[in-house]
Each structure stands twice: as C-alpha cells, then as structure tokens.
C-alpha cells in the first residue's frame, strides 16, 4: 500500500537519522520530494538476491530484515535495518545485482526513491556522493568490527553488545526498564551472532540470573544497561 505522506513520528525517524540529518536542507528536501511512501505488512519481500537494483530505500517505521540462504536452504538473518537508515545504494552505484534478500519485519513504512531519481539527485547534488561515501565507510567499519568480535570475543560479550544496540535502536523506556520494541525470537538473535539458539538461550538465562535482562516471548526487556555494558566489556 502506498500513501503520499509520512506520519509525524515516521518523518521524525527519517529526519533524525544520524546520516540523513547531516545532509544540507536543500538535499534533504529534494530527497523527500522524490520519495514515494510505501506501507507494507510483515514479511513482504522487498527485493531478492540476484535481482537488478531499481530503488534506494529509507526506513521510516518498523525494520527491514536483510538475509541470505544457507547451503542447507535455510533463511539466515544477517542484520535488521532500523528506522532512519537508508539502504540499497551500493547496487545502484556499481550496477551489480542485489546481494541479499530484504523483507519487512513487522509493519513497515518505507521511503522509496526510484533509480532515475537517485541518479538525478547525484547529478544535482554533488554533496550526496561524499555523504554516501561516508555512509559506506561506516558500514565497512561496522563489518570489520563484527568480524573482529566474532573471532575474538566470547558469545556472552557479543550477545550483550547486540542487546544494547537493539535497545538503542528500538528501546521503549518504561520506568527504569527498556523494552525492545523489535520482535525477535531467540533463533533470530542466534543468527545475528553466528551462534546456535541453544547457546544463546543459555547466555540469556545467565543474563536473567544476573538481573541484566528479562526474557519474554519474542521480546527482551533490559533491566540494567550497566550490567550489560560490563558483560560486553569482558
């Protein structure tokens, strides 16, 4: 389903995004004027691996699950694109097919810029080249950090770090607790960390005993950021 306007909260998510908010006002306005608002239900496939790239996308609400298929034919979650984040520009630059599958996780609102408009934005705003270069440098740094963590840090530390990241992106403060709004099963968490669901379950039980989190069906509640930070630093 498409709509012509964003809600106040959706527009706030876009405009307060750490990358988008640093763009000049004329460029931000031009991007928004060319974007089409799409609201899609949970599970909607947005693009598939191997498809030609036709769109540049910003997430205004919900999340986009980026995944791949294992050799056994199992869908594996790699990351979740949070509100305020833009993606899909790499394939528009290099002309290569999409490298992963992308699907809506929960009810999701997107800003979609078609390929011709994306090219036109680049032509009229040279600032966008440098901004996207900075964005992709950050993505590369995060990728190297993830590889380093996978090879040098214990699962407990990586899990605590992942929960803190989810709390920052999707946290809803409720008194002294922070409820993570993104619905994730333990299997989803395990896939993000490259671990088994059983090991993640064991670590979460330990976090509960320590008073760091509370585990609810498809939800996590952060009880103590300080305890999670201590675990992440081990």
PDB file of C-alpha atoms in Angstrom:
ATOM      1  CA  UNK A   1       0.000   0.000   0.000  1.00  0.00           C
ATOM      2  CA  UNK A   2       1.273   3.477  -0.804  1.00  0.00           C
ATOM      3  CA  UNK A   3       0.495   6.839   0.760  1.00  0.00           C
ATOM      4  CA  UNK A   4       1.611  10.342  -0.100  1.00  0.00           C
ATOM      5  CA  UNK A   5       2.669  11.463   3.374  1.00  0.00           C
ATOM      6  CA  UNK A   6       4.520  10.234   6.417  1.00  0.00           C
ATOM      7  CA  UNK A   7       3.063  10.454   9.905  1.00  0.00           C
ATOM      8  CA  UNK A   8       4.724  12.874  12.325  1.00  0.00           C
ATOM      9  CA  UNK A   9       6.632  10.066  14.054  1.00  0.00           C
ATOM     10  CA  UNK A  10       7.693   8.498  10.744  1.00  0.00           C
ATOM     11  CA  UNK A  11       9.015  11.810   9.442  1.00  0.00           C
ATOM     12  CA  UNK A  12      10.812  12.368  12.736  1.00  0.00           C
ATOM     13  CA  UNK A  13      12.506   8.976  12.375  1.00  0.00           C
ATOM     14  CA  UNK A  14      13.761   9.917   8.919  1.00  0.00           C
ATOM     15  CA  UNK A  15      14.843  13.460   9.741  1.00  0.00           C
ATOM     16  CA  UNK A  16      16.618  12.476  12.959  1.00  0.00           C
ATOM     17  CA  UNK A  17      18.558   9.646  11.320  1.00  0.00           C
ATOM     18  CA  UNK A  18      22.269  10.022  12.072  1.00  0.00           C
ATOM     19  CA  UNK A  19      23.181  10.115   8.347  1.00  0.00           C
ATOM     20  CA  UNK A  20      20.203  11.941   6.840  1.00  0.00           C
ATOM     21  CA  UNK A  21      20.193  14.702   9.464  1.00  0.00           C
ATOM     22  CA  UNK A  22      23.718  15.787   8.454  1.00  0.00           C
ATOM     23  CA  UNK A  23      22.732  16.463   4.833  1.00  0.00           C
ATOM     24  CA  UNK A  24      22.067  20.041   3.722  1.00  0.00           C
ATOM     25  CA  UNK A  25      18.457  21.221   3.882  1.00  0.00           C
ATOM     26  CA  UNK A  26      18.107  21.545   0.061  1.00  0.00           C
ATOM     27  CA  UNK A  27      19.332  17.956  -0.412  1.00  0.00           C
ATOM     28  CA  UNK A  28      17.060  16.582   2.323  1.00  0.00           C
ATOM     29  CA  UNK A  29      14.076  18.351   0.829  1.00  0.00           C
ATOM     30  CA  UNK A  30      14.894  17.114  -2.682  1.00  0.00           C
ATOM     31  CA  UNK A  31      15.200  13.510  -1.479  1.00  0.00           C
ATOM     32  CA  UNK A  32      11.864  13.724   0.345  1.00  0.00           C
ATOM     33  CA  UNK A  33      10.152  15.339  -2.653  1.00  0.00           C
ATOM     34  CA  UNK A  34      11.196  12.448  -4.912  1.00  0.00           C
ATOM     35  CA  UNK A  35      10.444   9.629  -2.468  1.00  0.00           C
ATOM     36  CA  UNK A  36       7.252   7.584  -2.525  1.00  0.00           C
ATOM     37  CA  UNK A  37       5.828   6.396   0.802  1.00  0.00           C
ATOM     38  CA  UNK A  38       5.091   2.668   0.974  1.00  0.00           C
ATOM     39  CA  UNK A  39       3.476   0.884   3.912  1.00  0.00           C
ATOM     40  CA  UNK A  40       3.878  -2.881   3.832  1.00  0.00           C
ATOM     41  CA  UNK A  41       2.832  -5.716   6.172  1.00  0.00           C
ATOM     42  CA  UNK A  42       5.181  -8.091   7.978  1.00  0.00           C
ATOM     43  CA  UNK A  43       7.027 -10.489   5.703  1.00  0.00           C
ATOM     44  CA  UNK A  44       6.633  -8.519   2.468  1.00  0.00           C
ATOM     45  CA  UNK A  45       9.571  -9.261   0.164  1.00  0.00           C
ATOM     46  CA  UNK A  46      11.161  -6.007  -0.940  1.00  0.00           C
ATOM     47  CA  UNK A  47      13.959  -7.398  -3.072  1.00  0.00           C
ATOM     48  CA  UNK A  48      15.647 -10.729  -3.719  1.00  0.00           C
ATOM     49  CA  UNK A  49      19.247 -11.725  -4.189  1.00  0.00           C
ATOM     50  CA  UNK A  50      20.239 -11.594  -7.853  1.00  0.00           C
ATOM     51  CA  UNK A  51      17.603  -9.039  -8.863  1.00  0.00           C
ATOM     52  CA  UNK A  52      18.618  -5.809 -10.606  1.00  0.00           C
ATOM     53  CA  UNK A  53      18.616  -2.780  -8.329  1.00  0.00           C
ATOM     54  CA  UNK A  54      15.819  -0.312  -9.040  1.00  0.00           C
ATOM     55  CA  UNK A  55      15.279   1.522  -5.736  1.00  0.00           C
ATOM     56  CA  UNK A  56      17.027   3.389  -2.920  1.00  0.00           C
ATOM     57  CA  UNK A  57      15.115   2.934   0.321  1.00  0.00           C
ATOM     58  CA  UNK A  58      14.827   4.668   3.687  1.00  0.00           C
ATOM     59  CA  UNK A  59      13.107   3.036   6.670  1.00  0.00           C
ATOM     60  CA  UNK A  60      10.621   5.353   8.394  1.00  0.00           C
ATOM     61  CA  UNK A  61       8.987   2.784  10.693  1.00  0.00           C
ATOM     62  CA  UNK A  62       9.472  -0.874  11.556  1.00  0.00           C
ATOM     63  CA  UNK A  63      12.500  -2.751  10.234  1.00  0.00           C
ATOM     64  CA  UNK A  64      13.864  -4.473   7.153  1.00  0.00           C
ATOM     65  CA  UNK A  65      15.364  -7.922   7.576  1.00  0.00           C
ATOM     66  CA  UNK A  66      18.431  -8.498   5.429  1.00  0.00           C
ATOM     67  CA  UNK A  67      19.033 -12.220   4.957  1.00  0.00           C
ATOM     68  CA  UNK A  68      20.697 -14.906   2.903  1.00  0.00           C
ATOM     69  CA  UNK A  69      20.087 -18.591   2.261  1.00  0.00           C
ATOM     70  CA  UNK A  70      22.463 -21.185   3.725  1.00  0.00           C
ATOM     71  CA  UNK A  71      23.768 -24.187   1.807  1.00  0.00           C
ATOM     72  CA  UNK A  72      21.062 -26.203   3.567  1.00  0.00           C
ATOM     73  CA  UNK A  73      18.401 -23.906   2.118  1.00  0.00           C
ATOM     74  CA  UNK A  74      17.676 -22.138   5.430  1.00  0.00           C
ATOM     75  CA  UNK A  75      16.967 -18.401   5.547  1.00  0.00           C
ATOM     76  CA  UNK A  76      19.580 -16.737   7.770  1.00  0.00           C
ATOM     77  CA  UNK A  77      19.187 -13.215   9.204  1.00  0.00           C
ATOM     78  CA  UNK A  78      22.264 -11.032   8.787  1.00  0.00           C
ATOM     79  CA  UNK A  79      21.046  -7.677  10.065  1.00  0.00           C
ATOM     80  CA  UNK A  80      17.966  -5.506  10.561  1.00  0.00           C
ATOM     81  CA  UNK A  81      17.748  -2.056   9.001  1.00  0.00           C
ATOM     82  CA  UNK A  82      16.352   0.326  11.596  1.00  0.00           C
ATOM     83  CA  UNK A  83      14.203   3.472  11.242  1.00  0.00           C
ATOM     84  CA  UNK A  84      16.158   6.458   9.956  1.00  0.00           C
ATOM     85  CA  UNK A  85      18.520   4.268   7.923  1.00  0.00           C
ATOM     86  CA  UNK A  86      18.859   4.190   4.121  1.00  0.00           C
ATOM     87  CA  UNK A  87      19.974   1.196   2.086  1.00  0.00           C
ATOM     88  CA  UNK A  88      20.168  -0.121  -1.466  1.00  0.00           C
ATOM     89  CA  UNK A  89      22.619   2.446  -2.830  1.00  0.00           C
ATOM     90  CA  UNK A  90      25.566   0.084  -3.433  1.00  0.00           C
ATOM     91  CA  UNK A  91      23.924  -1.847  -6.275  1.00  0.00           C
ATOM     92  CA  UNK A  92      22.686   1.411  -7.785  1.00  0.00           C
ATOM     93  CA  UNK A  93      26.304   2.606  -7.890  1.00  0.00           C
ATOM     94  CA  UNK A  94      28.054  -0.468  -9.259  1.00  0.00           C
ATOM     95  CA  UNK A  95      25.221  -1.806 -11.418  1.00  0.00           C
ATOM     96  CA  UNK A  96      25.541  -5.291  -9.941  1.00  0.00           C
ATOM     97  CA  UNK A  97      22.529  -7.370  -8.763  1.00  0.00           C
ATOM     98  CA  UNK A  98      21.249  -7.301  -5.198  1.00  0.00           C
ATOM     99  CA  UNK A  99      23.488  -9.347  -2.908  1.00  0.00           C
ATOM    100  CA  UNK A 100      20.882 -10.348  -0.285  1.00  0.00           C
ATOM    101  CA  UNK A 101      17.161 -10.717   0.310  1.00  0.00           C
ATOM    102  CA  UNK A 102      15.270  -7.879   2.003  1.00  0.00           C
ATOM    103  CA  UNK A 103      11.876  -8.267   3.703  1.00  0.00           C
ATOM    104  CA  UNK A 104       9.704  -6.217   6.020  1.00  0.00           C
ATOM    105  CA  UNK A 105       9.968  -7.241   9.684  1.00  0.00           C
ATOM    106  CA  UNK A 106       6.725  -6.172  11.287  1.00  0.00           C
ATOM    107  CA  UNK A 107       4.521  -3.460   9.778  1.00  0.00           C
ATOM    108  CA  UNK A 108       6.978  -1.233   7.989  1.00  0.00           C
ATOM    109  CA  UNK A 109       6.907   2.188   6.349  1.00  0.00           C
ATOM    110  CA  UNK A 110       9.444   2.943   3.639  1.00  0.00           C
ATOM    111  CA  UNK A 111      10.556   5.925   1.586  1.00  0.00           C
ATOM    112  CA  UNK A 112      11.365   4.665  -1.905  1.00  0.00           C
ATOM    113  CA  UNK A 113      13.438   6.630  -4.413  1.00  0.00           C
ATOM    114  CA  UNK A 114      13.442   5.142  -7.906  1.00  0.00           C
ATOM    115  CA  UNK A 115      16.740   4.618  -9.738  1.00  0.00           C
ATOM    116  CA  UNK A 116      16.274   7.503 -12.231  1.00  0.00           C
ATOM    117  CA  UNK A 117      15.555   9.903  -9.361  1.00  0.00           C
ATOM    118  CA  UNK A 118      18.557   8.600  -7.413  1.00  0.00           C
ATOM    119  CA  UNK A 119      20.799   9.264 -10.435  1.00  0.00           C
ATOM    120  CA  UNK A 120      19.244  12.711 -10.834  1.00  0.00           C
ATOM    121  CA  UNK A 121      19.901  13.509  -7.169  1.00  0.00           C
ATOM    122  CA  UNK A 122      23.563  12.626  -7.648  1.00  0.00           C
ATOM    123  CA  UNK A 123      23.745  14.861 -10.710  1.00  0.00           C
ATOM    124  CA  UNK A 124      22.207  17.869  -8.983  1.00  0.00           C
ATOM    125  CA  UNK A 125      23.770  17.425  -5.526  1.00  0.00           C
ATOM    126  CA  UNK A 126      27.476  16.557  -5.604  1.00  0.00           C
ATOM    127  CA  UNK A 127      27.274  16.603  -1.806  1.00  0.00           C
ATOM    128  CA  UNK A 128      25.417  13.286  -1.987  1.00  0.00           C
ATOM    129  CA  UNK A 129      28.478  11.470  -3.375  1.00  0.00           C
ATOM    130  CA  UNK A 130      30.596  12.378  -0.347  1.00  0.00           C
ATOM    131  CA  UNK A 131      27.727  11.673   2.054  1.00  0.00           C
ATOM    132  CA  UNK A 132      27.208   8.184   0.625  1.00  0.00           C
ATOM    133  CA  UNK A 133      30.956   7.570   0.690  1.00  0.00           C
ATOM    134  CA  UNK A 134      30.961   8.376   4.425  1.00  0.00           C
ATOM    135  CA  UNK A 135      27.945   6.111   4.918  1.00  0.00           C
ATOM    136  CA  UNK A 136      29.632   3.185   3.204  1.00  0.00           C
ATOM    137  CA  UNK A 137      32.874   3.781   5.118  1.00  0.00           C
ATOM    138  CA  UNK A 138      30.843   3.456   8.320  1.00  0.00           C
ATOM    139  CA  UNK A 139      29.227   0.252   7.050  1.00  0.00           C
ATOM    140  CA  UNK A 140      32.676  -1.144   6.288  1.00  0.00           C
ATOM    141  CA  UNK A 141      33.972  -0.256   9.759  1.00  0.00           C
ATOM    142  CA  UNK A 142      30.954  -1.916  11.367  1.00  0.00           C
ATOM    143  CA  UNK A 143      31.526  -5.019   9.247  1.00  0.00           C
ATOM    144  CA  UNK A 144      35.172  -5.221  10.351  1.00  0.00           C
ATOM    145  CA  UNK A 145      34.092  -4.713  13.975  1.00  0.00           C
ATOM    146  CA  UNK A 146      31.606  -7.588  13.637  1.00  0.00           C
ATOM    147  CA  UNK A 147      34.230  -9.894  12.125  1.00  0.00           C
ATOM    148  CA  UNK A 148      36.692  -8.981  14.882  1.00  0.00           C
ATOM    149  CA  UNK A 149      34.094  -9.588  17.594  1.00  0.00           C
ATOM    150  CA  UNK A 150      33.167 -12.948  16.077  1.00  0.00           C
ATOM    151  CA  UNK A 151      36.778 -14.083  16.181  1.00  0.00           C
ATOM    152  CA  UNK A 152      37.994 -12.538  19.432  1.00  0.00           C
ATOM    153  CA  UNK A 153      35.097 -12.081  21.866  1.00  0.00           C
ATOM    154  CA  UNK A 154      33.060 -14.683  23.776  1.00  0.00           C
ATOM    155  CA  UNK A 155      29.411 -15.174  22.912  1.00  0.00           C
ATOM    156  CA  UNK A 156      28.219 -13.533  26.150  1.00  0.00           C
ATOM    157  CA  UNK A 157      30.042 -10.296  25.292  1.00  0.00           C
ATOM    158  CA  UNK A 158      28.724 -10.291  21.718  1.00  0.00           C
ATOM    159  CA  UNK A 159      25.178 -11.002  22.876  1.00  0.00           C
ATOM    160  CA  UNK A 160      25.277  -8.211  25.450  1.00  0.00           C
ATOM    161  CA  UNK A 161      26.588  -5.799  22.802  1.00  0.00           C
ATOM    162  CA  UNK A 162      23.813  -6.840  20.382  1.00  0.00           C
ATOM    163  CA  UNK A 163      21.118  -6.316  23.014  1.00  0.00           C
ATOM    164  CA  UNK A 164      22.482  -2.849  23.788  1.00  0.00           C
ATOM    165  CA  UNK A 165      22.396  -1.980  20.081  1.00  0.00           C
ATOM    166  CA  UNK A 166      18.799  -3.190  19.819  1.00  0.00           C
ATOM    167  CA  UNK A 167      17.873  -1.179  22.916  1.00  0.00           C
ATOM    168  CA  UNK A 168      19.397   1.949  21.387  1.00  0.00           C
ATOM    169  CA  UNK A 169      17.525   1.490  18.096  1.00  0.00           C
ATOM    170  CA  UNK A 170      14.204   0.058  19.306  1.00  0.00           C
ATOM    171  CA  UNK A 171      14.151   0.697  23.045  1.00  0.00           C
ATOM    172  CA  UNK A 172      10.983   1.952  24.718  1.00  0.00           C
ATOM    173  CA  UNK A 173      11.673   3.333  28.190  1.00  0.00           C
ATOM    174  CA  UNK A 174       9.254   2.097  30.849  1.00  0.00           C
ATOM    175  CA  UNK A 175      10.422   3.457  34.176  1.00  0.00           C
ATOM    176  CA  UNK A 176      13.876   2.032  34.795  1.00  0.00           C
ATOM    177  CA  UNK A 177      13.343  -0.721  32.219  1.00  0.00           C
ATOM    178  CA  UNK A 178      13.864  -0.565  28.456  1.00  0.00           C
ATOM    179  CA  UNK A 179      11.571  -2.776  26.388  1.00  0.00           C
ATOM    180  CA  UNK A 180      12.970  -3.640  22.957  1.00  0.00           C
ATOM    181  CA  UNK A 181      10.167  -2.997  20.502  1.00  0.00           C
ATOM    182  CA  UNK A 182      11.554  -5.181  17.728  1.00  0.00           C
ATOM    183  CA  UNK A 183      10.110  -8.685  17.905  1.00  0.00           C
ATOM    184  CA  UNK A 184      12.950 -11.200  17.743  1.00  0.00           C
ATOM    185  CA  UNK A 185      12.889 -14.889  18.537  1.00  0.00           C
ATOM    186  CA  UNK A 186      15.987 -16.423  20.091  1.00  0.00           C
ATOM    187  CA  UNK A 187      16.694 -18.088  16.751  1.00  0.00           C
ATOM    188  CA  UNK A 188      16.834 -14.626  15.145  1.00  0.00           C
ATOM    189  CA  UNK A 189      19.304 -13.431  17.773  1.00  0.00           C
ATOM    190  CA  UNK A 190      21.394 -16.549  17.281  1.00  0.00           C
ATOM    191  CA  UNK A 191      21.584 -15.957  13.531  1.00  0.00           C
ATOM    192  CA  UNK A 192      22.738 -12.373  14.036  1.00  0.00           C
ATOM    193  CA  UNK A 193      25.550 -13.646  16.254  1.00  0.00           C
ATOM    194  CA  UNK A 194      26.536 -16.708  14.241  1.00  0.00           C
ATOM    195  CA  UNK A 195      25.692 -18.996  17.168  1.00  0.00           C
ATOM    196  CA  UNK A 196      23.215 -21.750  17.958  1.00  0.00           C
ATOM    197  CA  UNK A 197      19.843 -20.997  19.542  1.00  0.00           C
ATOM    198  CA  UNK A 198      20.711 -23.312  22.443  1.00  0.00           C
ATOM    199  CA  UNK A 199      23.878 -21.369  23.326  1.00  0.00           C
ATOM    200  CA  UNK A 200      22.089 -18.027  23.084  1.00  0.00           C
ATOM    201  CA  UNK A 201      19.334 -19.392  25.334  1.00  0.00           C
ATOM    202  CA  UNK A 202      21.928 -20.440  27.928  1.00  0.00           C
ATOM    203  CA  UNK A 203      23.547 -17.000  27.898  1.00  0.00           C
ATOM    204  CA  UNK A 204      20.193 -15.228  28.198  1.00  0.00           C
ATOM    205  CA  UNK A 205      19.324 -17.334  31.234  1.00  0.00           C
ATOM    206  CA  UNK A 206      22.601 -16.219  32.769  1.00  0.00           C
ATOM    207  CA  UNK A 207      21.763 -12.584  31.991  1.00  0.00           C
ATOM    208  CA  UNK A 208      18.392 -13.071  33.709  1.00  0.00           C
ATOM    209  CA  UNK A 209      20.039 -14.534  36.815  1.00  0.00           C
ATOM    210  CA  UNK A 210      22.369 -11.531  36.912  1.00  0.00           C
ATOM    211  CA  UNK A 211      19.426  -9.126  36.676  1.00  0.00           C
ATOM    212  CA  UNK A 212      20.560  -7.669  33.340  1.00  0.00           C
ATOM    213  CA  UNK A 213      17.541  -8.619  31.215  1.00  0.00           C
ATOM    214  CA  UNK A 214      14.128 -10.238  31.339  1.00  0.00           C
ATOM    215  CA  UNK A 215      13.211 -12.622  28.552  1.00  0.00           C
ATOM    216  CA  UNK A 216       9.628 -12.514  27.295  1.00  0.00           C
ATOM    217  CA  UNK A 217       8.105 -14.353  24.315  1.00  0.00           C
ATOM    218  CA  UNK A 218       9.663 -12.666  21.214  1.00  0.00           C
ATOM    219  CA  UNK A 219      10.702  -9.698  23.385  1.00  0.00           C
ATOM    220  CA  UNK A 220      13.643  -8.669  25.520  1.00  0.00           C
ATOM    221  CA  UNK A 221      13.498  -6.184  28.379  1.00  0.00           C
ATOM    222  CA  UNK A 222      16.712  -4.503  29.527  1.00  0.00           C
ATOM    223  CA  UNK A 223      16.761  -4.222  33.315  1.00  0.00           C
ATOM    224  CA  UNK A 224      20.299  -2.899  33.716  1.00  0.00           C
ATOM    225  CA  UNK A 225      22.338  -1.249  30.941  1.00  0.00           C
ATOM    226  CA  UNK A 226      25.267  -1.070  33.337  1.00  0.00           C
ATOM    227  CA  UNK A 227      25.346  -4.844  33.792  1.00  0.00           C
ATOM    228  CA  UNK A 228      25.086  -5.402  30.042  1.00  0.00           C
ATOM    229  CA  UNK A 229      27.931  -2.932  29.453  1.00  0.00           C
ATOM    230  CA  UNK A 230      30.051  -4.820  31.970  1.00  0.00           C
ATOM    231  CA  UNK A 231      29.352  -8.123  30.218  1.00  0.00           C
ATOM    232  CA  UNK A 232      30.038  -6.598  26.791  1.00  0.00           C
ATOM    233  CA  UNK A 233      33.395  -5.340  28.003  1.00  0.00           C
ATOM    234  CA  UNK A 234      34.669  -8.750  29.125  1.00  0.00           C
TER     235      UNK A 234
END
